[in-house]
CSV table of N, CA and C in Angstrom, one decimal:
chain,number,residue,atom,x,y,z
A,146,UNK,N,-16.7,-115.3,44.6
A,146,UNK,CA,-15.8,-114.7,43.8
A,146,UNK,C,-16.5,-113.9,42.7
A,147,UNK,N,-15.7,-113.0,42.0
A,147,UNK,CA,-16.3,-112.3,40.9
A,147,UNK,C,-16.7,-113.2,39.8
A,148,UNK,N,-15.9,-114.2,39.5
A,148,UNK,CA,-16.2,-115.1,38.4
A,148,UNK,C,-17.5,-115.8,38.7
A,149,UNK,N,-17.7,-116.3,39.9
A,149,UNK,CA,-18.9,-117.1,40.1
A,149,UNK,C,-20.1,-116.1,40.2
A,150,UNK,N,-20.0,-114.9,40.7
A,150,UNK,CA,-21.1,-114.0,40.7
A,150,UNK,C,-21.5,-113.6,39.3
A,151,UNK,N,-20.6,-113.4,38.4
A,151,UNK,CA,-21.0,-113.1,37.1
A,151,UNK,C,-21.7,-114.2,36.4
A,152,UNK,N,-21.2,-115.5,36.7
A,152,UNK,CA,-21.9,-116.6,36.0
A,152,UNK,C,-23.2,-116.9,36.6
A,153,UNK,N,-23.4,-116.7,37.9
A,153,UNK,CA,-24.7,-116.9,38.6
A,153,UNK,C,-25.7,-115.9,38.0
A,154,UNK,N,-25.3,-114.7,37.7
A,154,UNK,CA,-26.1,-113.6,37.2
A,154,UNK,C,-26.7,-114.0,35.8
A,155,UNK,N,-26.1,-114.9,35.1
A,155,UNK,CA,-26.6,-115.4,33.8
A,155,UNK,C,-27.9,-116.2,34.0
A,156,UNK,N,-28.0,-116.8,35.1
A,156,UNK,CA,-29.3,-117.6,35.4
A,156,UNK,C,-29.4,-118.9,34.6
A,157,UNK,N,-28.3,-119.4,34.0
A,157,UNK,CA,-28.4,-120.6,33.3
A,157,UNK,C,-27.6,-121.7,33.9
A,158,UNK,N,-27.4,-121.7,35.1
A,158,UNK,CA,-26.5,-122.7,35.8
A,158,UNK,C,-27.2,-124.0,35.8
A,159,UNK,N,-26.4,-125.0,35.3
A,159,UNK,CA,-26.8,-126.4,35.4
A,159,UNK,C,-25.9,-127.1,36.3
A,160,UNK,N,-26.4,-127.7,37.4
A,160,UNK,CA,-25.6,-128.4,38.4
A,160,UNK,C,-25.7,-129.9,38.3
A,161,UNK,N,-24.7,-130.6,38.6
A,161,UNK,CA,-24.7,-132.1,38.7
A,161,UNK,C,-25.3,-132.6,37.4
A,162,UNK,N,-24.9,-132.2,36.2
A,162,UNK,CA,-25.5,-132.5,34.9
A,162,UNK,C,-24.9,-133.8,34.4
A,163,UNK,N,-25.7,-134.9,34.5
A,163,UNK,CA,-25.2,-136.2,34.0
A,163,UNK,C,-25.1,-136.3,32.5
A,164,UNK,N,-24.2,-137.1,32.0
A,164,UNK,CA,-24.1,-137.3,30.6
A,164,UNK,C,-23.6,-138.7,30.3
A,165,UNK,N,-23.9,-139.1,29.1
A,165,UNK,CA,-23.3,-140.4,28.6
A,165,UNK,C,-23.3,-140.3,27.0
A,166,UNK,N,-22.2,-140.7,26.5
A,166,UNK,CA,-22.0,-140.6,25.0
A,166,UNK,C,-20.9,-141.6,24.6
A,167,UNK,N,-20.7,-141.7,23.3
A,167,UNK,CA,-19.6,-142.6,22.9
A,167,UNK,C,-18.6,-141.8,22.0
A,168,UNK,N,-17.4,-142.3,22.1
A,168,UNK,CA,-16.3,-141.8,21.2
A,168,UNK,C,-15.5,-143.0,20.6
A,169,UNK,N,-14.9,-142.8,19.5
A,169,UNK,CA,-14.0,-143.9,19.0
A,169,UNK,C,-12.9,-144.1,20.0
A,170,UNK,N,-12.4,-145.3,20.2
A,170,UNK,CA,-11.4,-145.6,21.1
A,170,UNK,C,-10.1,-144.8,20.9
A,171,UNK,N,-9.8,-144.5,19.6
A,171,UNK,CA,-8.6,-143.7,19.2
A,171,UNK,C,-8.7,-142.3,19.8
A,172,UNK,N,-9.8,-141.8,20.2
A,172,UNK,CA,-9.9,-140.4,20.8
A,172,UNK,C,-9.8,-140.5,22.3
A,173,UNK,N,-9.9,-141.7,22.9
A,173,UNK,CA,-9.8,-141.8,24.3
A,173,UNK,C,-8.5,-142.4,24.8
A,174,UNK,N,-8.0,-143.3,24.0
A,174,UNK,CA,-6.8,-144.0,24.4
A,174,UNK,C,-5.8,-144.0,23.3
A,175,UNK,N,-4.6,-144.6,23.5
A,175,UNK,CA,-3.6,-144.7,22.4
A,175,UNK,C,-3.8,-145.9,21.5
A,176,UNK,N,-5.0,-146.5,21.6
A,176,UNK,CA,-5.3,-147.6,20.7
A,176,UNK,C,-5.9,-147.1,19.4
A,177,UNK,N,-5.4,-147.6,18.3
A,177,UNK,CA,-5.8,-147.2,17.0
A,177,UNK,C,-7.0,-148.0,16.6
A,178,UNK,N,-8.2,-147.6,17.1
A,178,UNK,CA,-9.4,-148.3,16.8
A,178,UNK,C,-10.6,-147.4,16.7
A,179,UNK,N,-11.6,-147.7,15.9
A,179,UNK,CA,-12.8,-146.9,15.8
A,179,UNK,C,-13.9,-147.5,16.7
A,180,UNK,N,-13.6,-148.6,17.4
A,180,UNK,CA,-14.6,-149.2,18.3
A,180,UNK,C,-15.1,-148.1,19.3
A,181,UNK,N,-16.4,-148.1,19.5
A,181,UNK,CA,-17.0,-147.0,20.4
A,181,UNK,C,-16.6,-147.3,21.9
A,182,UNK,N,-16.3,-146.3,22.6
A,182,UNK,CA,-16.0,-146.3,24.0
A,182,UNK,C,-17.1,-145.4,24.7
A,183,UNK,N,-17.7,-146.0,25.7
A,183,UNK,CA,-18.8,-145.2,26.4
A,183,UNK,C,-18.1,-144.3,27.4
A,184,UNK,N,-18.5,-143.0,27.4
A,184,UNK,CA,-18.0,-142.0,28.3
A,184,UNK,C,-19.2,-141.5,29.1
A,185,UNK,N,-19.1,-141.6,30.4
A,185,UNK,CA,-20.2,-141.1,31.3
A,185,UNK,C,-19.6,-140.3,32.4
A,186,UNK,N,-20.4,-139.4,32.9
A,186,UNK,CA,-19.9,-138.6,34.1
A,186,UNK,C,-21.0,-137.6,34.5
A,187,UNK,N,-20.5,-136.8,35.4
A,187,UNK,CA,-21.4,-135.7,35.9
A,187,UNK,C,-20.6,-134.4,36.0
A,188,UNK,N,-21.1,-133.4,35.3
A,188,UNK,CA,-20.4,-132.1,35.3
A,188,UNK,C,-20.9,-131.4,36.5
A,189,UNK,N,-20.0,-130.9,37.4
A,189,UNK,CA,-20.4,-130.2,38.6
A,189,UNK,C,-21.3,-129.0,38.3
A,190,UNK,N,-20.8,-128.2,37.4
A,190,UNK,CA,-21.6,-127.0,37.1
A,190,UNK,C,-21.2,-126.5,35.7
A,191,UNK,N,-22.2,-126.0,35.0
A,191,UNK,CA,-21.8,-125.3,33.7
A,191,UNK,C,-22.9,-124.3,33.5
A,192,UNK,N,-22.5,-123.2,32.8
A,192,UNK,CA,-23.3,-122.1,32.4
A,192,UNK,C,-23.3,-121.9,30.9
A,193,UNK,N,-24.4,-121.3,30.4
A,193,UNK,CA,-24.4,-120.9,29.0
A,193,UNK,C,-24.2,-119.4,29.0
A,194,UNK,N,-23.2,-119.0,28.2
A,194,UNK,CA,-23.0,-117.5,28.1
A,194,UNK,C,-22.7,-117.2,26.7
A,195,UNK,N,-23.5,-116.4,26.1
A,195,UNK,CA,-23.4,-116.0,24.7
A,195,UNK,C,-23.3,-117.2,23.7
A,196,UNK,N,-24.1,-118.2,24.0
A,196,UNK,CA,-24.2,-119.4,23.1
A,196,UNK,C,-23.0,-120.3,23.3
A,197,UNK,N,-22.2,-120.1,24.3
A,197,UNK,CA,-21.1,-121.1,24.6
A,197,UNK,C,-21.2,-121.5,26.1
A,198,UNK,N,-20.5,-122.6,26.4
A,198,UNK,CA,-20.5,-123.1,27.8
A,198,UNK,C,-19.3,-122.7,28.5
A,199,UNK,N,-19.5,-122.4,29.8
A,199,UNK,CA,-18.5,-122.2,30.8
A,199,UNK,C,-18.6,-123.3,31.8
A,200,UNK,N,-17.5,-124.1,31.9
A,200,UNK,CA,-17.5,-125.3,32.8
A,200,UNK,C,-16.8,-125.0,34.1
A,201,UNK,N,-17.4,-125.4,35.2
A,201,UNK,CA,-16.7,-125.2,36.5
A,201,UNK,C,-16.7,-126.6,37.2
A,202,UNK,N,-15.5,-127.0,37.6
A,202,UNK,CA,-15.4,-128.3,38.3
A,202,UNK,C,-14.8,-128.1,39.6
A,203,UNK,N,-15.4,-128.6,40.7
A,203,UNK,CA,-14.9,-128.3,42.0
A,203,UNK,C,-14.0,-129.5,42.5
A,204,UNK,N,-12.9,-129.1,43.1
A,204,UNK,CA,-11.9,-130.1,43.6
A,204,UNK,C,-11.6,-129.8,45.0
A,205,UNK,N,-11.5,-130.9,45.8
A,205,UNK,CA,-11.1,-130.8,47.2
A,205,UNK,C,-9.7,-131.3,47.5
A,206,UNK,N,-9.0,-131.7,46.5
A,206,UNK,CA,-7.6,-132.2,46.6
A,206,UNK,C,-6.7,-131.2,47.4
A,207,UNK,N,-5.9,-131.8,48.3
A,207,UNK,CA,-4.9,-131.0,48.9
A,207,UNK,C,-3.7,-130.9,48.0
A,208,UNK,N,-3.4,-129.8,47.4
A,208,UNK,CA,-2.3,-129.6,46.5
A,208,UNK,C,-1.5,-128.4,46.8
A,209,UNK,N,-0.3,-128.3,46.3
A,209,UNK,CA,0.6,-127.2,46.5
A,209,UNK,C,0.4,-126.1,45.5
A,210,UNK,N,0.0,-126.4,44.3
A,210,UNK,CA,-0.2,-125.4,43.3
A,210,UNK,C,-1.2,-125.8,42.2
A,211,UNK,N,-1.5,-124.8,41.3
A,211,UNK,CA,-2.4,-124.9,40.3
A,211,UNK,C,-2.1,-126.1,39.3
A,212,UNK,N,-0.8,-126.1,39.0
A,212,UNK,CA,-0.3,-127.1,38.0
A,212,UNK,C,-0.6,-128.5,38.3
A,213,UNK,N,-0.6,-128.8,39.6
A,213,UNK,CA,-0.9,-130.2,40.0
A,213,UNK,C,-2.4,-130.6,39.7
A,214,UNK,N,-3.3,-129.6,40.0
A,214,UNK,CA,-4.7,-129.9,39.6
A,214,UNK,C,-4.9,-130.0,38.1
A,215,UNK,N,-4.3,-129.1,37.4
A,215,UNK,CA,-4.4,-129.1,35.9
A,215,UNK,C,-3.9,-130.4,35.3
A,216,UNK,N,-2.8,-130.9,35.8
A,216,UNK,CA,-2.3,-132.1,35.3
A,216,UNK,C,-3.1,-133.3,35.6
A,217,UNK,N,-3.8,-133.3,36.8
A,217,UNK,CA,-4.7,-134.4,37.2
A,217,UNK,C,-6.0,-134.4,36.4
A,218,UNK,N,-6.5,-133.2,36.1
A,218,UNK,CA,-7.9,-133.1,35.7
A,218,UNK,C,-8.2,-132.5,34.3
A,219,UNK,N,-7.1,-132.2,33.6
A,219,UNK,CA,-7.3,-131.6,32.3
A,219,UNK,C,-8.1,-132.5,31.4
A,220,UNK,N,-7.8,-133.8,31.3
A,220,UNK,CA,-8.5,-134.8,30.5
A,220,UNK,C,-9.9,-134.9,30.8
A,221,UNK,N,-10.2,-134.8,32.1
A,221,UNK,CA,-11.6,-134.9,32.6
A,221,UNK,C,-12.4,-133.7,32.1
A,222,UNK,N,-11.9,-132.5,32.2
A,222,UNK,CA,-12.6,-131.3,31.7
A,222,UNK,C,-12.7,-131.3,30.2
A,223,UNK,N,-11.7,-131.9,29.5
A,223,UNK,CA,-11.8,-132.0,28.1
A,223,UNK,C,-12.9,-132.9,27.7
A,224,UNK,N,-13.2,-134.0,28.5
A,224,UNK,CA,-14.3,-134.9,28.2
A,224,UNK,C,-15.6,-134.1,28.4
A,225,UNK,N,-15.7,-133.3,29.5
A,225,UNK,CA,-16.9,-132.5,29.7
A,225,UNK,C,-17.2,-131.6,28.5
A,226,UNK,N,-16.1,-131.0,28.0
A,226,UNK,CA,-16.3,-130.1,26.8
A,226,UNK,C,-16.8,-130.9,25.6
A,227,UNK,N,-16.3,-132.1,25.4
A,227,UNK,CA,-16.8,-133.0,24.3
A,227,UNK,C,-18.2,-133.4,24.5
A,228,UNK,N,-18.6,-133.7,25.8
A,228,UNK,CA,-20.0,-134.1,26.1
A,228,UNK,C,-20.9,-132.9,25.8
A,229,UNK,N,-20.6,-131.7,26.2
A,229,UNK,CA,-21.5,-130.6,25.9
A,229,UNK,C,-21.7,-130.3,24.4
A,230,UNK,N,-20.6,-130.5,23.7
A,230,UNK,CA,-20.7,-130.3,22.2
A,230,UNK,C,-21.5,-131.4,21.6
A,231,UNK,N,-21.2,-132.6,22.0
A,231,UNK,CA,-21.9,-133.8,21.3
A,231,UNK,C,-23.4,-133.9,21.7
A,232,UNK,N,-23.7,-133.6,23.0
A,232,UNK,CA,-25.1,-133.8,23.4
A,232,UNK,C,-25.9,-132.6,23.2
A,233,UNK,N,-25.4,-131.4,23.5
A,233,UNK,CA,-26.1,-130.1,23.5
A,233,UNK,C,-25.8,-129.2,22.3
A,234,UNK,N,-24.8,-129.6,21.5
A,234,UNK,CA,-24.3,-128.8,20.4
A,234,UNK,C,-23.8,-127.4,20.8
A,235,UNK,N,-23.3,-127.4,22.0
A,235,UNK,CA,-22.8,-126.1,22.6
A,235,UNK,C,-21.3,-126.1,22.7
A,236,UNK,N,-20.6,-125.2,22.0
A,236,UNK,CA,-19.1,-125.2,22.2
A,236,UNK,C,-18.8,-124.6,23.5
A,237,UNK,N,-17.6,-124.9,24.0
A,237,UNK,CA,-17.1,-124.4,25.3
A,237,UNK,C,-16.2,-123.2,25.1
A,238,UNK,N,-16.4,-122.1,25.9
A,238,UNK,CA,-15.5,-121.0,25.8
A,238,UNK,C,-14.5,-120.9,26.9
A,239,UNK,N,-14.8,-121.6,28.0
A,239,UNK,CA,-13.9,-121.5,29.2
A,239,UNK,C,-14.2,-122.7,30.1
A,240,UNK,N,-13.0,-123.2,30.7
A,240,UNK,CA,-13.1,-124.3,31.7
A,240,UNK,C,-12.3,-123.8,32.9
A,241,UNK,N,-12.9,-124.1,34.1
A,241,UNK,CA,-12.3,-123.7,35.3
A,241,UNK,C,-12.3,-124.9,36.3
A,242,UNK,N,-11.3,-124.9,37.1
A,242,UNK,CA,-11.3,-125.8,38.3
A,242,UNK,C,-11.4,-124.8,39.5
A,243,UNK,N,-12.3,-125.1,40.4
A,243,UNK,CA,-12.3,-124.3,41.6
A,243,UNK,C,-11.7,-125.2,42.7
A,244,UNK,N,-10.6,-124.8,43.2
A,244,UNK,CA,-9.8,-125.5,44.3
A,244,UNK,C,-10.2,-125.0,45.6
A,245,UNK,N,-10.9,-125.9,46.5
A,245,UNK,CA,-11.2,-125.5,47.8
A,245,UNK,C,-9.9,-125.3,48.7
A,246,UNK,N,-8.9,-126.1,48.4
A,246,UNK,CA,-7.6,-126.1,49.1
A,246,UNK,C,-6.9,-124.7,48.8
A,247,UNK,N,-6.8,-124.3,47.6
A,247,UNK,CA,-6.2,-123.1,47.2
A,247,UNK,C,-7.1,-121.9,47.3
A,248,UNK,N,-8.4,-122.1,47.4
A,248,UNK,CA,-9.4,-121.1,47.5
A,248,UNK,C,-9.4,-120.1,46.3
A,249,UNK,N,-9.4,-120.8,45.1
A,249,UNK,CA,-9.4,-119.9,43.9
A,249,UNK,C,-9.8,-120.7,42.7
A,250,UNK,N,-10.2,-120.0,41.6
A,250,UNK,CA,-10.5,-120.6,40.3
A,250,UNK,C,-9.2,-120.7,39.5
A,251,UNK,N,-9.1,-121.8,38.8
A,251,UNK,CA,-7.9,-122.0,37.9
A,251,UNK,C,-8.5,-122.2,36.5
A,252,UNK,N,-8.1,-121.3,35.6
A,252,UNK,CA,-8.6,-121.4,34.2
A,252,UNK,C,-7.7,-122.3,33.4
A,253,UNK,N,-8.3,-123.3,32.7
A,253,UNK,CA,-7.6,-124.2,31.9
A,253,UNK,C,-7.4,-123.6,30.5
């Protein structure tokens, strides 16, 4: 796709990037507590563009439309955004889900 080609041209692709960090429980759940919660995961792909991150997460779910994927995975991509800011001090400018089922990028 045009999106992926332009991101690849940047030459800063990081794939399967593991992370681990903590957040107060109140930022992760509806519990009013400052107890730390460990957040860990793997970002499928992210690029650095003009000092900001562009996150791409691949999904193989069989879905009827974009909204189904966004509702399932928005919180996950928000955690990826927090991880990049906390660990690398890089703000995120764009987040995408690439749906293999729908064969397209979905911007969050």
